[in-house]
CSV table of C-alpha atoms and ligand atoms in Angstrom, one decimal:
chain,number,residue,atom,x,y,z
A,14,MET,CA,-3.5,29.3,41.7
A,15,LYS,CA,-2.7,32.9,40.9
A,16,ARG,CA,-0.2,34.7,43.2
A,17,ARG,CA,-2.8,37.1,44.4
A,18,ASP,CA,-5.1,34.3,45.4
A,19,PHE,CA,-2.3,32.4,47.0
A,20,LEU,CA,-1.4,35.3,49.2
A,21,LYS,CA,-5.0,35.8,50.3
A,22,LEU,CA,-5.3,32.1,50.9
A,23,ALA,CA,-2.1,32.1,52.9
A,24,SER,CA,-3.7,34.7,55.3
A,25,ALA,CA,-6.7,32.5,55.6
A,26,VAL,CA,-5.0,29.3,56.7
A,27,SER,CA,-4.8,28.7,60.4
A,28,ALA,CA,-1.5,29.0,62.3
A,29,THR,CA,-1.4,25.2,62.7
A,30,ALA,CA,-1.8,24.6,59.0
A,31,GLY,CA,0.7,22.5,57.0
A,32,SER,CA,2.4,23.6,53.8
A,33,LEU,CA,1.0,27.2,53.7
A,34,THR,CA,1.9,28.2,57.2
A,35,GLY,CA,5.1,29.9,56.3
A,36,LEU,CA,3.3,32.5,54.2
A,37,ALA,CA,0.6,33.3,56.8
A,38,GLY,CA,2.0,36.8,57.5
A,39,CYS,CA,2.4,37.9,53.9
A,40,ALA,CA,-1.2,38.9,53.1
A,41,THR,CA,-1.8,42.2,51.4
A,42,SER,CA,-5.6,42.4,51.8
A,43,ALA,CA,-7.2,44.5,54.5
A,44,PRO,CA,-8.8,42.8,57.5
A,45,SER,CA,-12.2,41.6,56.7
A,46,LYS,CA,-15.5,41.6,58.6
A,47,ALA,CA,-15.6,37.8,58.4
A,48,ARG,CA,-14.6,34.9,56.2
A,49,VAL,CA,-17.1,32.7,54.4
A,50,VAL,CA,-15.6,29.5,52.8
A,51,VAL,CA,-17.5,27.9,50.0
A,52,ILE,CA,-16.9,24.3,49.0
A,53,GLY,CA,-17.9,23.6,45.3
A,54,GLY,CA,-17.8,26.0,42.4
A,55,GLY,CA,-20.9,24.7,40.5
A,56,PHE,CA,-24.2,26.4,40.1
A,57,GLY,CA,-24.8,26.7,43.9
A,58,GLY,CA,-21.3,27.5,45.2
A,59,ALA,CA,-20.1,29.9,42.5
A,60,THR,CA,-23.3,32.0,42.7
A,61,ALA,CA,-23.2,32.2,46.5
A,62,ALA,CA,-19.5,33.3,46.4
A,63,LYS,CA,-20.2,36.0,43.9
A,64,TYR,CA,-23.4,37.3,45.5
A,65,ILE,CA,-21.9,37.5,49.0
A,66,ARG,CA,-19.1,39.7,47.6
A,67,MET,CA,-21.6,41.8,45.6
A,68,TRP,CA,-23.9,42.4,48.6
A,69,ASP,CA,-21.1,43.0,51.2
A,70,PRO,CA,-17.5,43.5,49.8
A,71,SER,CA,-16.2,43.6,53.4
A,72,ILE,CA,-16.8,39.8,53.7
A,73,ASP,CA,-13.8,37.7,52.7
A,74,VAL,CA,-14.9,34.8,50.4
A,75,VAL,CA,-12.7,31.7,49.7
A,76,LEU,CA,-14.1,29.2,47.1
A,77,VAL,CA,-12.6,25.7,47.1
A,78,GLU,CA,-13.1,23.9,43.8
A,79,ARG,CA,-11.3,20.8,42.7
A,80,GLU,CA,-11.6,21.4,39.0
A,81,ALA,CA,-9.8,24.2,37.0
A,82,ALA,CA,-13.0,25.2,35.2
A,83,PHE,CA,-16.7,25.0,35.4
A,84,VAL,CA,-18.4,22.6,32.9
A,85,SER,CA,-22.2,22.9,32.6
A,86,CYS,CA,-24.5,19.9,32.7
A,87,PRO,CA,-27.3,22.0,31.2
A,88,ILE,CA,-26.7,22.0,27.4
A,89,SER,CA,-24.3,19.0,27.7
A,90,ASN,CA,-26.8,16.8,26.1
A,91,LEU,CA,-26.4,18.9,23.0
A,92,VAL,CA,-22.7,18.0,23.0
A,93,LEU,CA,-23.8,14.3,22.8
A,94,GLY,CA,-25.9,15.1,19.8
A,95,GLY,CA,-23.0,16.9,18.1
A,96,PHE,CA,-25.0,20.2,18.1
A,97,THR,CA,-22.5,22.2,20.2
A,98,GLY,CA,-19.0,21.8,21.7
A,99,MET,CA,-17.4,21.4,25.1
A,100,GLU,CA,-15.9,24.9,24.8
A,101,ASP,CA,-19.5,26.4,24.6
A,102,ILE,CA,-20.4,24.8,28.0
A,103,SER,CA,-17.2,25.6,29.9
A,104,ARG,CA,-16.3,28.7,31.8
A,105,GLY,CA,-13.2,29.7,33.9
A,106,TYR,CA,-13.3,31.2,37.4
A,107,ASP,CA,-11.7,34.6,36.5
A,108,GLY,CA,-15.2,36.3,36.7
A,109,LEU,CA,-15.4,35.3,40.4
A,110,ARG,CA,-11.8,36.5,41.0
A,111,ARG,CA,-12.9,39.9,39.6
A,112,HIS,CA,-15.5,40.0,42.3
A,113,GLY,CA,-12.8,39.5,44.9
A,114,VAL,CA,-13.4,35.9,45.5
A,115,THR,CA,-10.3,33.9,46.4
A,116,VAL,CA,-10.5,30.8,44.2
A,117,VAL,CA,-8.5,27.8,45.4
A,118,GLN,CA,-8.2,24.8,43.1
A,119,ASP,CA,-8.1,22.0,45.6
A,120,GLU,CA,-10.3,19.4,47.2
A,121,ALA,CA,-11.9,19.9,50.6
A,122,ILE,CA,-11.4,16.6,52.4
A,123,ALA,CA,-12.8,17.4,55.9
A,124,VAL,CA,-14.9,19.9,57.8
A,125,ASP,CA,-14.3,20.5,61.5
A,126,ALA,CA,-17.5,22.3,62.6
A,127,ALA,CA,-16.2,22.7,66.2
A,128,LYS,CA,-13.0,24.5,65.1
A,129,LYS,CA,-14.9,26.0,62.1
A,130,SER,CA,-12.3,25.0,59.6
A,131,VAL,CA,-12.0,23.1,56.3
A,132,ARG,CA,-9.1,20.8,55.5
A,133,LEU,CA,-7.6,20.8,52.0
A,134,ALA,CA,-6.2,17.8,50.2
A,135,ARG,CA,-2.9,19.6,49.3
A,136,GLY,CA,-2.4,20.6,53.0
A,137,GLY,CA,-3.7,23.3,55.2
A,138,ASP,CA,-6.8,24.3,57.1
A,139,ILE,CA,-9.0,27.3,56.2
A,140,ALA,CA,-10.9,28.9,59.1
A,141,TYR,CA,-14.4,30.2,58.5
A,142,GLU,CA,-17.1,32.2,60.2
A,143,ARG,CA,-19.8,30.6,57.9
A,144,LEU,CA,-19.3,27.6,55.6
A,145,ILE,CA,-21.3,26.9,52.4
A,146,VAL,CA,-21.2,23.4,51.0
A,147,SER,CA,-22.5,22.9,47.5
A,148,PRO,CA,-20.7,19.7,46.3
A,149,GLY,CA,-23.4,18.4,43.9
A,150,ILE,CA,-23.8,14.6,43.8
A,151,ASP,CA,-21.7,11.5,44.1
A,152,PHE,CA,-22.9,8.1,42.9
A,153,MET,CA,-24.0,5.1,44.9
A,154,LEU,CA,-22.0,2.7,42.7
A,155,GLY,CA,-22.5,-0.3,45.0
A,156,GLU,CA,-26.2,-0.3,44.1
A,157,ILE,CA,-25.4,-1.7,40.6
A,158,GLN,CA,-23.4,-4.9,40.6
A,159,GLY,CA,-20.2,-4.7,38.5
A,160,TYR,CA,-20.6,-0.9,37.9
A,161,GLU,CA,-17.4,0.3,39.4
A,162,GLY,CA,-15.1,-2.1,37.5
A,163,ALA,CA,-17.0,-1.5,34.2
A,164,MET,CA,-16.8,2.3,34.7
A,165,GLN,CA,-13.0,2.1,35.4
A,166,SER,CA,-12.5,0.1,32.2
A,167,GLY,CA,-14.6,2.5,30.2
A,168,ALA,CA,-17.2,-0.1,29.4
A,169,VAL,CA,-20.0,1.9,31.0
A,170,LEU,CA,-20.5,5.7,31.3
A,171,HIS,CA,-22.8,7.9,33.3
A,172,ALA,CA,-22.0,11.3,31.8
A,173,TRP,CA,-24.1,12.7,34.6
A,174,LYS,CA,-21.3,15.1,35.7
A,175,ALA,CA,-20.3,17.1,32.6
A,176,GLY,CA,-16.7,16.8,31.6
A,177,GLN,CA,-14.5,13.9,30.5
A,178,GLN,CA,-17.4,11.5,30.5
A,179,THR,CA,-19.4,13.8,28.2
A,180,VAL,CA,-16.6,13.7,25.7
A,181,ALA,CA,-16.2,9.9,26.1
A,182,LEU,CA,-19.9,9.3,25.5
A,183,ARG,CA,-19.9,11.5,22.4
A,184,GLN,CA,-16.9,9.5,21.1
A,185,LYS,CA,-18.7,6.2,21.7
A,186,LEU,CA,-21.8,7.4,19.9
A,187,GLN,CA,-19.6,8.4,16.9
A,188,GLN,CA,-17.8,5.1,16.9
A,189,MET,CA,-21.0,3.0,17.2
A,190,ARG,CA,-21.9,1.0,14.1
A,191,ASP,CA,-25.0,2.0,12.1
A,192,GLY,CA,-27.6,-0.5,13.4
A,193,GLY,CA,-26.2,-0.4,16.9
A,194,VAL,CA,-28.1,0.1,20.2
A,195,TYR,CA,-27.5,3.0,22.6
A,196,LEU,CA,-28.9,2.2,26.0
A,197,LEU,CA,-29.7,4.8,28.7
A,198,SER,CA,-30.6,3.6,32.2
A,199,ILE,CA,-32.4,6.1,34.5
A,200,PRO,CA,-32.3,5.7,38.3
A,201,LEU,CA,-35.4,6.0,40.5
A,202,ALA,CA,-36.2,9.6,41.4
A,203,PRO,CA,-35.0,11.7,43.2
A,204,TYR,CA,-32.0,12.2,40.9
A,205,ARG,CA,-30.3,15.3,39.4
A,206,CYS,CA,-32.4,17.0,36.7
A,207,PRO,CA,-35.7,15.2,36.3
A,208,PRO,CA,-36.1,15.9,32.5
A,209,GLY,CA,-32.4,15.5,31.8
A,210,PRO,CA,-32.5,11.9,30.8
A,211,TYR,CA,-35.4,12.4,28.4
A,212,GLU,CA,-33.6,15.4,26.8
A,213,ARG,CA,-30.6,13.0,26.4
A,214,VAL,CA,-32.8,10.4,24.7
A,215,SER,CA,-34.0,13.1,22.2
A,216,MET,CA,-30.5,14.4,21.5
A,217,VAL,CA,-29.0,11.0,20.8
A,218,ALA,CA,-32.0,10.0,18.7
A,219,ALA,CA,-31.6,13.2,16.7
A,220,TYR,CA,-28.0,12.4,16.0
A,221,LEU,CA,-28.6,8.7,15.1
A,222,LYS,CA,-31.5,9.7,12.8
A,223,GLN,CA,-29.1,11.9,10.9
A,224,ALA,CA,-25.9,9.9,11.0
A,225,LYS,CA,-26.8,6.2,11.7
A,226,PRO,CA,-30.5,5.8,10.8
A,227,ARG,CA,-30.6,2.0,11.4
A,228,SER,CA,-29.6,2.4,15.0
A,229,LYS,CA,-31.9,2.4,18.1
A,230,VAL,CA,-32.2,4.2,21.5
A,231,LEU,CA,-33.3,1.9,24.3
A,232,VAL,CA,-34.4,3.5,27.5
A,233,LEU,CA,-34.6,1.5,30.7
A,234,ASP,CA,-36.3,3.7,33.3
A,235,ALA,CA,-36.5,2.6,36.9
A,236,ASN,CA,-39.4,4.9,37.3
A,237,PRO,CA,-42.8,3.7,36.1
A,238,ASP,CA,-43.1,6.5,33.5
A,239,VAL,CA,-41.3,9.6,32.2
A,240,THR,CA,-40.9,11.8,35.3
A,241,SER,CA,-41.1,15.3,33.8
A,242,LYS,CA,-42.9,16.8,30.8
A,243,GLY,CA,-44.0,13.3,29.8
A,244,PRO,CA,-46.6,14.1,27.1
A,245,LEU,CA,-44.4,16.7,25.4
A,246,PHE,CA,-41.4,14.3,25.3
A,247,LYS,CA,-43.5,11.4,24.0
A,248,ARG,CA,-45.1,13.4,21.4
A,249,ALA,CA,-41.7,14.6,20.1
A,250,TRP,CA,-40.4,11.1,20.1
A,251,ASN,CA,-43.4,9.8,18.1
A,252,GLU,CA,-43.4,12.6,15.6
A,253,LEU,CA,-39.6,13.2,15.2
A,254,TYR,CA,-38.0,9.8,15.8
A,255,PRO,CA,-40.5,7.1,14.8
A,256,GLY,CA,-39.1,3.6,15.2
A,257,ILE,CA,-35.9,4.8,16.8
A,258,ILE,CA,-36.7,5.1,20.5
A,259,GLU,CA,-38.0,2.2,22.6
A,260,TYR,CA,-39.0,3.3,26.2
A,261,ARG,CA,-39.5,0.7,29.0
A,262,GLY,CA,-40.8,2.0,32.4
A,263,SER,CA,-40.2,0.2,35.7
A,264,ALA,CA,-37.0,-1.3,34.3
A,265,LYS,CA,-34.4,-0.9,37.0
A,266,VAL,CA,-30.9,-1.9,36.2
A,267,VAL,CA,-29.3,-4.0,38.9
A,268,ALA,CA,-26.0,-5.2,37.3
A,269,VAL,CA,-23.6,-4.3,34.5
A,270,GLU,CA,-22.1,-7.2,32.5
A,271,ALA,CA,-19.9,-7.5,29.4
A,272,GLY,CA,-21.8,-5.6,26.7
A,273,ALA,CA,-25.1,-5.8,28.6
A,274,VAL,CA,-27.1,-4.8,31.7
A,275,ARG,CA,-29.3,-6.9,33.9
A,276,THR,CA,-32.6,-5.6,35.1
A,277,GLU,CA,-34.7,-7.3,37.8
A,278,PHE,CA,-36.3,-9.4,34.9
A,279,ASP,CA,-33.9,-9.9,32.1
A,280,SER,CA,-30.5,-9.2,30.5
A,281,VAL,CA,-30.3,-6.6,27.8
A,282,ARG,CA,-27.4,-6.2,25.3
A,283,ALA,CA,-26.4,-2.9,23.8
A,284,ASP,CA,-23.4,-1.3,21.9
A,285,VAL,CA,-23.2,1.8,24.1
A,286,LEU,CA,-24.0,1.5,27.8
A,287,ASN,CA,-25.0,4.8,29.4
A,288,VAL,CA,-26.1,3.8,32.9
A,289,VAL,CA,-26.8,6.6,35.4
A,290,PRO,CA,-26.5,5.2,38.9
A,291,PRO,CA,-28.6,6.4,41.8
A,292,HIS,CA,-26.9,9.3,43.6
A,293,ARG,CA,-26.7,11.1,46.9
A,294,ALA,CA,-25.1,14.4,48.3
A,295,GLY,CA,-21.4,14.7,47.4
A,296,ASP,CA,-18.9,12.9,49.6
A,297,ILE,CA,-17.8,16.0,51.6
A,298,ALA,CA,-21.4,16.4,52.8
A,299,ALA,CA,-21.1,12.9,54.3
A,300,LYS,CA,-17.7,13.6,55.8
A,301,GLY,CA,-19.0,16.9,57.3
A,302,GLY,CA,-21.9,15.1,59.1
A,303,LEU,CA,-24.4,17.0,56.9
A,304,ILE,CA,-26.5,14.1,55.6
A,305,THR,CA,-29.7,13.8,57.5
A,306,THR,CA,-32.0,11.6,55.4
A,307,ASN,CA,-31.9,8.1,53.9
A,308,ASN,CA,-28.1,8.2,54.0
A,309,ARG,CA,-28.4,10.4,50.9
A,310,TRP,CA,-29.5,14.0,51.4
A,311,CYS,CA,-29.0,17.1,53.6
A,312,ASP,CA,-32.0,18.7,55.2
A,313,VAL,CA,-31.9,22.5,55.6
A,314,ASP,CA,-33.8,25.4,57.0
A,315,TRP,CA,-35.1,26.9,53.7
A,316,ARG,CA,-35.1,30.4,55.1
A,317,THR,CA,-31.3,30.4,55.3
A,318,MET,CA,-30.2,27.1,53.7
A,319,GLU,CA,-28.5,26.4,57.1
A,320,SER,CA,-28.0,22.7,57.7
A,321,LYS,CA,-30.4,21.1,60.2
A,322,ALA,CA,-27.5,18.9,61.4
A,323,VAL,CA,-24.6,21.3,61.8
A,324,LYS,CA,-24.9,24.9,62.8
A,325,GLY,CA,-23.0,27.6,60.8
A,326,VAL,CA,-22.9,25.4,57.7
A,327,HIS,CA,-25.2,26.1,54.7
A,328,VAL,CA,-25.9,23.4,52.1
A,329,LEU,CA,-27.0,24.2,48.6
A,330,GLY,CA,-28.1,22.6,45.4
A,331,ASP,CA,-28.5,18.9,44.5
A,332,ALA,CA,-27.1,17.9,47.9
A,333,THR,CA,-30.2,19.1,49.8
A,334,LEU,CA,-33.2,17.1,50.8
A,335,SER,CA,-35.5,18.6,48.2
A,336,ALA,CA,-38.5,20.6,49.4
A,337,PRO,CA,-41.9,19.3,48.1
A,338,VAL,CA,-42.0,19.2,44.2
A,339,MET,CA,-38.7,21.0,44.0
A,340,PRO,CA,-36.4,19.5,41.3
A,341,LYS,CA,-32.6,19.1,41.7
A,342,SER,CA,-31.6,21.6,39.0
A,343,GLY,CA,-29.0,24.3,38.2
A,344,SER,CA,-31.8,26.8,38.3
A,345,MET,CA,-32.7,25.8,41.9
A,346,ALA,CA,-29.1,25.6,43.0
A,347,ASN,CA,-28.6,29.2,41.7
A,348,ASN,CA,-31.6,30.3,43.7
A,349,HIS,CA,-30.6,28.4,46.9
A,350,ALA,CA,-27.3,30.3,46.6
A,351,LYS,CA,-29.1,33.6,46.7
A,352,ILE,CA,-31.1,32.6,49.8
A,353,ALA,CA,-27.9,31.6,51.6
A,354,ALA,CA,-26.0,34.7,50.5
A,355,ALA,CA,-28.7,37.0,51.6
A,356,ALA,CA,-29.1,35.2,54.9
A,357,ILE,CA,-25.3,35.2,55.6
A,358,VAL,CA,-24.9,38.9,54.7
A,359,ALA,CA,-27.9,39.7,56.9
A,360,GLN,CA,-26.6,37.7,59.8
A,361,LEU,CA,-23.1,39.1,59.6
A,362,ASN,CA,-24.6,42.6,59.6
A,363,GLY,CA,-27.0,41.9,62.5
A,364,ARG,CA,-30.2,41.8,60.4
A,365,SER,CA,-32.9,39.1,60.1
A,366,PRO,CA,-33.1,37.0,56.8
A,367,ILE,CA,-35.9,37.8,54.4
A,368,LEU,CA,-38.4,35.1,53.6
A,369,PRO,CA,-37.6,33.5,50.2
A,370,LYS,CA,-39.7,33.1,47.1
A,371,ILE,CA,-37.8,31.4,44.2
A,372,ILE,CA,-38.5,30.3,40.6
A,373,ASN,CA,-37.4,27.2,38.8
A,374,THR,CA,-37.2,26.9,35.0
A,375,CYS,CA,-35.9,23.8,33.2
A,376,TYR,CA,-35.7,23.8,29.4
A,377,SER,CA,-35.1,20.6,27.5
A,378,PHE,CA,-34.2,20.3,23.8
A,379,VAL,CA,-36.2,17.7,21.9
A,380,SER,CA,-34.4,18.4,18.5
A,381,GLN,CA,-31.4,20.4,17.5
A,382,LYS,CA,-33.5,23.7,17.6
A,383,GLU,CA,-36.7,23.0,19.4
A,384,ALA,CA,-37.2,22.9,23.2
A,385,ILE,CA,-39.9,22.5,25.8
A,386,ARG,CA,-40.0,24.1,29.3
A,387,VAL,CA,-41.3,23.5,32.8
A,388,SER,CA,-41.4,26.1,35.5
A,389,SER,CA,-42.6,26.5,39.1
A,390,VAL,CA,-42.5,29.0,41.9
A,391,HIS,CA,-41.7,28.0,45.5
A,392,GLU,CA,-42.5,30.1,48.7
A,393,TRP,CA,-42.0,29.8,52.4
A,394,GLU,CA,-45.0,28.2,54.2
A,395,PRO,CA,-44.7,29.0,57.9
A,396,GLU,CA,-47.0,26.2,59.1
A,397,LYS,CA,-45.2,23.5,57.1
A,398,GLU,CA,-41.8,25.2,57.7
A,399,THR,CA,-40.6,24.5,54.2
A,400,LEU,CA,-40.9,25.9,50.7
A,401,VAL,CA,-44.0,24.9,48.8
A,402,PRO,CA,-45.1,25.3,45.2
A,403,VAL,CA,-47.3,28.3,44.6
A,404,LYS,CA,-50.6,27.1,43.2
A,405,GLY,CA,-51.4,28.3,39.7
A,406,ALA,CA,-47.8,29.6,39.1
A,407,GLY,CA,-45.6,28.0,36.5
A,408,GLY,CA,-46.5,25.1,34.2
A,409,VAL,CA,-45.2,23.5,31.0
A,410,SER,CA,-44.9,24.7,27.3
A,411,ALA,CA,-48.1,24.2,25.2
A,412,ALA,CA,-45.9,22.6,22.5
A,413,ARG,CA,-42.3,22.3,21.5
A,414,SER,CA,-41.0,25.2,19.4
A,415,GLU,CA,-37.9,26.9,18.1
A,416,ALA,CA,-38.8,30.0,20.2
A,417,GLU,CA,-38.4,27.8,23.3
A,418,GLY,CA,-35.1,26.6,21.9
A,419,THR,CA,-33.9,30.2,21.6
A,420,PHE,CA,-35.1,30.9,25.2
A,421,ALA,CA,-33.2,27.8,26.4
A,422,TRP,CA,-29.9,29.0,25.0
A,423,ASN,CA,-30.6,32.5,26.4
A,424,TRP,CA,-31.4,30.9,29.8
A,425,ALA,CA,-28.2,28.9,29.8
A,426,ARG,CA,-25.9,31.9,28.8
A,427,THR,CA,-27.7,34.1,31.4
A,428,ILE,CA,-27.3,31.6,34.3
A,429,TRP,CA,-23.7,30.9,33.5
A,430,ALA,CA,-23.1,34.7,33.6
A,431,ASP,CA,-25.2,35.2,36.7
A,432,SER,CA,-23.2,32.4,38.5
A,433,LEU,CA,-19.7,33.0,37.2
A,434,ALA,CA,-19.2,36.4,35.5
B,20,FAD,C1,-27.4,16.0,31.5
B,20,FAD,C2,-27.9,17.0,32.5
B,20,FAD,C3,-28.6,18.1,32.1
B,20,FAD,C4,-29.1,19.1,32.9
B,20,FAD,N1,-29.8,20.1,32.5
B,20,FAD,C5,-30.2,21.1,33.3
B,20,FAD,C6,-31.0,22.2,32.8
B,20,FAD,O1,-31.3,22.3,31.6
B,20,FAD,N2,-31.4,23.1,33.7
B,20,FAD,C7,-31.1,23.0,35.1
B,20,FAD,O2,-31.5,23.9,35.8
B,20,FAD,N3,-30.4,22.0,35.6
B,20,FAD,C8,-30.0,21.0,34.7
B,20,FAD,N4,-29.2,20.0,35.2
B,20,FAD,C9,-29.0,19.8,36.7
B,20,FAD,C10,-27.8,20.7,37.2
B,20,FAD,O3,-26.6,20.4,36.4
B,20,FAD,C11,-27.5,20.5,38.6
B,20,FAD,O4,-28.8,20.5,39.3
B,20,FAD,C12,-26.6,21.5,39.2
B,20,FAD,O5,-25.3,21.3,38.6
B,20,FAD,C13,-26.5,21.5,40.7
B,20,FAD,O6,-25.6,22.4,41.2
B,20,FAD,P1,-24.7,22.1,42.5
B,20,FAD,O7,-24.0,23.4,42.8
B,20,FAD,O8,-25.5,21.5,43.5
B,20,FAD,O9,-23.7,21.0,42.0
B,20,FAD,P2,-22.6,21.1,40.8
B,20,FAD,O10,-23.0,22.1,39.8
B,20,FAD,O11,-22.4,19.7,40.4
B,20,FAD,O12,-21.3,21.7,41.5
B,20,FAD,C14,-20.6,21.0,42.5
B,20,FAD,C15,-19.2,21.4,42.4
B,20,FAD,O13,-18.5,21.0,43.6
B,20,FAD,C16,-17.2,20.5,43.3
B,20,FAD,N5,-16.8,19.7,44.4
B,20,FAD,C17,-17.5,18.6,44.9
B,20,FAD,N6,-16.9,18.2,46.1
B,20,FAD,C18,-15.8,19.0,46.3
B,20,FAD,C19,-14.8,19.0,47.3
B,20,FAD,N7,-14.8,18.1,48.2
B,20,FAD,N8,-13.8,19.9,47.2
B,20,FAD,C20,-13.8,20.8,46.2
B,20,FAD,N9,-14.8,20.9,45.2
B,20,FAD,C21,-15.8,19.9,45.3
B,20,FAD,C22,-17.4,19.8,42.0
B,20,FAD,O14,-16.2,19.7,41.3
B,20,FAD,C23,-18.4,20.7,41.3
B,20,FAD,O15,-17.7,21.7,40.5
B,20,FAD,C24,-28.7,19.0,34.3
B,20,FAD,C25,-28.0,17.9,34.8
B,20,FAD,C26,-27.6,16.9,33.9
B,20,FAD,C27,-26.7,15.8,34.4
């Protein structure tokens, strides 16, 4: 933590806080209108922190993020293919600091909504006027027998949170023998990034075709069929990677064994096991009492992103119970953040929130340079009291192209800057 941030944080911790209490009088910053605490510096949380400061610099914003840097899931499949590096998908938090956000590298371990405070793992409570929770996902490891042990020993990877697991999966692909089998298991929807697994299939196939042409990609999808951009993905697989990809729908993995997985019907051996377990809202959402549905997701008022379970707390991104046909995507999390930021700034300034209309765009690479796209527009529907897709707006690419590949890179660089710079 930088000294400037530490002093600002010291002024933020409550008088009863632990290790930071002694510095509580040392702050140099002027008194603020109110303090907003944000948990999670991913697409949702980082964007919200930045936009609140941009739209009302008199609001104090403290971002609590456990990692030292942001690593993007979008484009991480290209790292697996060897087409870009981790440094290209990683960003620091100095951009947010320049907007006056106090960035605290720590883990939020509890939320006390009655006292309006957040407890930090390293000690201390931070008081808030409004709280934003954007923790992404955590995995339901118990749903797949043997998963946790296999993950700890490195025998199975998810690489569904970008970072160390992305690097480890790339290494396993590089070490795999020519003639080996890479297995990707996809959980039942809803999961983070509907087209993400199929982009991964394409990127791994592109790498194997080039580097280990006798190898295979085996896809075990718990869903009956490809859940997003199906015809475009299948066409790319048939035309670009004939004989490399085998796709099996309705193939749910229930156990991980030595060098194999078990589905409801059979046992399947592979050299590299990439099993993505089902997921739910991040742990802190459960600890904060924010989960409302199926023990997994957090329902919100889409006009403000305020939790339906806990007043004064806004939930963003993958952790939310998705509105109809709304994907769990970085694009959506970034938009959720702007709804919440606008609503909080309006509320703290005595104004009513505006009714949202937001756009989702998800690009997927199918080869090193070519991509495909899906987009949709979502607007507030007063009778249904949710966001619904606007009929006739959005759609999918007519065909894969290098132009879409250029747009995909531009989209990624733009959203990283919009969220973090
Ligand atoms: C392979 C892959 C490809 C993808 N491609 C795309 C794409 O092309 N386009 C797209 O729009 N989306 C894509 N996505 C989806 C996108 O990554 C997610 O939807 C997005 O990251 C969700 O944002 P979020 O803010 O909800 O969560 P995240 O971005 O995961 O951020 C959560 C943050 O909270 C932190 N955190 C969690 N709990 C705590 C705590 N208790 N204390 C402190 N910090 C905490 C985490 O460290 C993390 O930094 C992809 C996902 C994957 C896996």
